[in-house]
PDB file of C-alpha atoms in Angstrom:
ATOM      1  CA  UNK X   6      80.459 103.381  61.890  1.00 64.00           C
ATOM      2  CA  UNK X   7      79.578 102.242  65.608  1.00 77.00           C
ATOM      3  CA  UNK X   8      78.117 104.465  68.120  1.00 85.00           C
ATOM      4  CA  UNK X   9      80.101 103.556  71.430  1.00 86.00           C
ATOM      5  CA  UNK X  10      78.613 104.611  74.187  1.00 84.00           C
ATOM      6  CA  UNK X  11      81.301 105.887  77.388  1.00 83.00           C
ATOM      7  CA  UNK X  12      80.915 104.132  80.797  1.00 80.00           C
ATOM      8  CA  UNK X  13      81.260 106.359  83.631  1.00 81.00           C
ATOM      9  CA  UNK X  14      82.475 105.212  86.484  1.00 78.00           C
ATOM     10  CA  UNK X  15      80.318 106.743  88.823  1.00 78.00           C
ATOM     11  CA  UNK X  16      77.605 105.066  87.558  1.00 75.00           C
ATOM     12  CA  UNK X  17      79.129 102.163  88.830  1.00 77.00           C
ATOM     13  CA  UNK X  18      80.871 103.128  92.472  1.00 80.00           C
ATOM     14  CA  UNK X  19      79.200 101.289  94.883  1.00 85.00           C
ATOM     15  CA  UNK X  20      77.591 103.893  97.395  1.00 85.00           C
ATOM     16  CA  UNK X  21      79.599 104.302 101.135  1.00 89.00           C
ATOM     17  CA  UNK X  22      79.550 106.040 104.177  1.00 91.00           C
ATOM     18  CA  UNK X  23      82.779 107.501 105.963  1.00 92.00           C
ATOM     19  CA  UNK X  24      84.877 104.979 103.470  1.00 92.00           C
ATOM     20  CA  UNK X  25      83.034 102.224 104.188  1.00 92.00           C
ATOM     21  CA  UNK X  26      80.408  99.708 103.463  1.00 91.00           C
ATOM     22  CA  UNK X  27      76.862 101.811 104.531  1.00 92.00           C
ATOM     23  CA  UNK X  28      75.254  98.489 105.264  1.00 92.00           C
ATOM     24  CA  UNK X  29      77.683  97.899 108.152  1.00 92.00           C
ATOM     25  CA  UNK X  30      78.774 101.558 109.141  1.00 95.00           C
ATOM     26  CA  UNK X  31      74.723 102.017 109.499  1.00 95.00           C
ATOM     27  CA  UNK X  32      73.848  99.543 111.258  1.00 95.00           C
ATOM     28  CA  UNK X  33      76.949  99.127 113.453  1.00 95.00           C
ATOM     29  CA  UNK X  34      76.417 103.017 114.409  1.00 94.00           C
ATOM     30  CA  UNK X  35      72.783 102.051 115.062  1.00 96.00           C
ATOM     31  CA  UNK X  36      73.540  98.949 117.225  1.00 95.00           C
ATOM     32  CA  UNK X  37      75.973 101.297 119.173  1.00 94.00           C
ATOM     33  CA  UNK X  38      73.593 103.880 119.724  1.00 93.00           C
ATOM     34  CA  UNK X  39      71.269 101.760 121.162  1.00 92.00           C
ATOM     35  CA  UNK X  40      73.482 100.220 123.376  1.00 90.00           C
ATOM     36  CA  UNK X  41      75.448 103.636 124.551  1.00 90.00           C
ATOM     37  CA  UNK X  42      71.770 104.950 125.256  1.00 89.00           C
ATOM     38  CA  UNK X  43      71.249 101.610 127.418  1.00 89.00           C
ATOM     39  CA  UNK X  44      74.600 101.720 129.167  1.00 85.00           C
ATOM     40  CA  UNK X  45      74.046 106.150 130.116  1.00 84.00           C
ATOM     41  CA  UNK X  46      70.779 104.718 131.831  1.00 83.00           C
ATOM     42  CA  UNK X  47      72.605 101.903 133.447  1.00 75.00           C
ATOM     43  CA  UNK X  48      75.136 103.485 134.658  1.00 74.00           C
ATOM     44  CA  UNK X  49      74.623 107.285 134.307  1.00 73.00           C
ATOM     45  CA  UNK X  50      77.570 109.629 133.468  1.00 73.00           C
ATOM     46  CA  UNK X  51      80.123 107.026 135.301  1.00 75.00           C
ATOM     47  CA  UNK X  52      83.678 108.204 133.989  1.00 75.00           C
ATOM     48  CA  UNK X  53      82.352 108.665 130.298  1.00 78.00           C
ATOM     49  CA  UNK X  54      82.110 105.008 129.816  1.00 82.00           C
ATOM     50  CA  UNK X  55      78.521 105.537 127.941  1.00 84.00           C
ATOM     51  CA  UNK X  56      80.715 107.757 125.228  1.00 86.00           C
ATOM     52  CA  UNK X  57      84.183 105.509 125.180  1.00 89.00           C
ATOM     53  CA  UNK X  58      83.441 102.041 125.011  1.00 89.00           C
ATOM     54  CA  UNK X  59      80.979 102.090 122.214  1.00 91.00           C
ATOM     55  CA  UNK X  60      82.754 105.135 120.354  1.00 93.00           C
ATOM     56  CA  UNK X  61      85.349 102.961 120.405  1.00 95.00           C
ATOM     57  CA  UNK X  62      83.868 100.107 119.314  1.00 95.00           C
ATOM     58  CA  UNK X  63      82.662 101.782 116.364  1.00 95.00           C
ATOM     59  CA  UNK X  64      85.475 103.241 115.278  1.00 95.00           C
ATOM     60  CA  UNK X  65      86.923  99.666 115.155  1.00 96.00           C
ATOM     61  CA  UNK X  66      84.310  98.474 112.961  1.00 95.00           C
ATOM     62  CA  UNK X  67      84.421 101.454 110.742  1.00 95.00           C
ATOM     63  CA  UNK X  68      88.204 100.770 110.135  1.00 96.00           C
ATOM     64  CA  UNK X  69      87.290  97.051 109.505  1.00 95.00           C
ATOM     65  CA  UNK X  70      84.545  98.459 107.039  1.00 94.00           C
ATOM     66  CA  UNK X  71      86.956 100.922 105.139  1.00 95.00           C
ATOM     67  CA  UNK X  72      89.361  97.757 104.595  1.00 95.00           C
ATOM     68  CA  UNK X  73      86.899  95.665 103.410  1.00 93.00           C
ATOM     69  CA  UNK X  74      85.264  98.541 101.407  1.00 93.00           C
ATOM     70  CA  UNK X  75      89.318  99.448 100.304  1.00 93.00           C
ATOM     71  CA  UNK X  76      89.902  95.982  99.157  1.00 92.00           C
ATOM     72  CA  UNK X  77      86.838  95.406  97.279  1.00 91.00           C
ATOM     73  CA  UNK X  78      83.398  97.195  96.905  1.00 90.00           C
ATOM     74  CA  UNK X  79      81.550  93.850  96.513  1.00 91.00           C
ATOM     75  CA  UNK X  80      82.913  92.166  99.253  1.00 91.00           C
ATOM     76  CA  UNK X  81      80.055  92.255 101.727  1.00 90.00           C
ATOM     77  CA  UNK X  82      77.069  91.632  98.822  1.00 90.00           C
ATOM     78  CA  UNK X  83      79.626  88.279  97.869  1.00 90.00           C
ATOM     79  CA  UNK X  84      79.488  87.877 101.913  1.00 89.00           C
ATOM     80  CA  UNK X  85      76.009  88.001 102.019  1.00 88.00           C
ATOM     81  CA  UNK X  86      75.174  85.161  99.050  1.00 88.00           C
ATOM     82  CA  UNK X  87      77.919  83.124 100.432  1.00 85.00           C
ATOM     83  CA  UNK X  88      75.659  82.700 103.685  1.00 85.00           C
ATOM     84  CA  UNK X  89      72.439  82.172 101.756  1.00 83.00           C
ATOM     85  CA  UNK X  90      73.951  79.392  99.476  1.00 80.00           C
ATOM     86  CA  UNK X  91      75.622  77.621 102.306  1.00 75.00           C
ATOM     87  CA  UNK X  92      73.240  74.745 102.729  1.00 71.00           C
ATOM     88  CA  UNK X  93      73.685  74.637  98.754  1.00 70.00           C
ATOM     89  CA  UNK X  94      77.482  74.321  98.420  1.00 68.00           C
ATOM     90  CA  UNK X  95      78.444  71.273 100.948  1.00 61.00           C
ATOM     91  CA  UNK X  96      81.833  71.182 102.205  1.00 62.00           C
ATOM     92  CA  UNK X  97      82.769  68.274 101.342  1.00 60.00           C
ATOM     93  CA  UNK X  98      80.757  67.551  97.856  1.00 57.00           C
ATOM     94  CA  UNK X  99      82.067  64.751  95.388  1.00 64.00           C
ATOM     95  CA  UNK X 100      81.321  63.903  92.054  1.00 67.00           C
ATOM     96  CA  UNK X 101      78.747  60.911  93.096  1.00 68.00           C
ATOM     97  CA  UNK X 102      76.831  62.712  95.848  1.00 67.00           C
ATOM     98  CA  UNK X 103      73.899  64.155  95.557  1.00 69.00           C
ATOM     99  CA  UNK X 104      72.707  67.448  96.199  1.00 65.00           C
ATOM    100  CA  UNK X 105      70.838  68.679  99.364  1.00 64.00           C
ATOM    101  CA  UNK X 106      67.375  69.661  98.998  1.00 69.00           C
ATOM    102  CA  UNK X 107      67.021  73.209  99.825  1.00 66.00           C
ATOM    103  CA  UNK X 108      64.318  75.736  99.047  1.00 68.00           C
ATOM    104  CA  UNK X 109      64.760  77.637  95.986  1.00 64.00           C
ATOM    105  CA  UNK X 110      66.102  81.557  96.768  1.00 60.00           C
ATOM    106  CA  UNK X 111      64.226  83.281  94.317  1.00 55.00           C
TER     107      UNK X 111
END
């Protein structure tokens, strides 16, 4: 008799923040920090706009990164190779052609 070990799925969840990806909903609520804290020295406490515009900015991306989190977990790491590997993968490769030389991404 075989001893079958159970997968749990929580092992396996990828890890988010707010729904989405915690790569982007970090660094996007970084990046607006930064630049809210830029804009309330710029212009001061002018009609909120240091609050609204990039509040509102980062609730767009945070709705972009729940979809893309929603859709499919690896999404953004699949992203991320695809722009690595780009010099790798030519557009328009045919059977004869040779491959670029690129460094080796180890």
């Amino acid at each position: 008799m075989t001893m079958r070990s159970p997968v749990r799925k929580v092992l396996l969840r990828k890890i988010s923040w707010m729904g989405g990806d915690r790569r982007l909903v970090g660094v996007s609520g970084l990046v607006l920090f930064c630049i809210a804290w830029t804009m309330f020295y710029g212009f001061g406490f002018f009609y909120g706009l240091p609050i609204i515009i990039p509040f509102a900015l980062w609730m767009a991306i945070l709705w972009v990164a729940r979809a893309i989190n929603e859709s499919d977990p690896y999404m953004v790491d699949v992203i991320l190779r695809q722009f690595k590997y780009r010099k790798y993968y030519a557009p328009k490769s045919d059977v004869g052609v040779e491959h670029p030389q690129v460094r080796d991404f180890v």
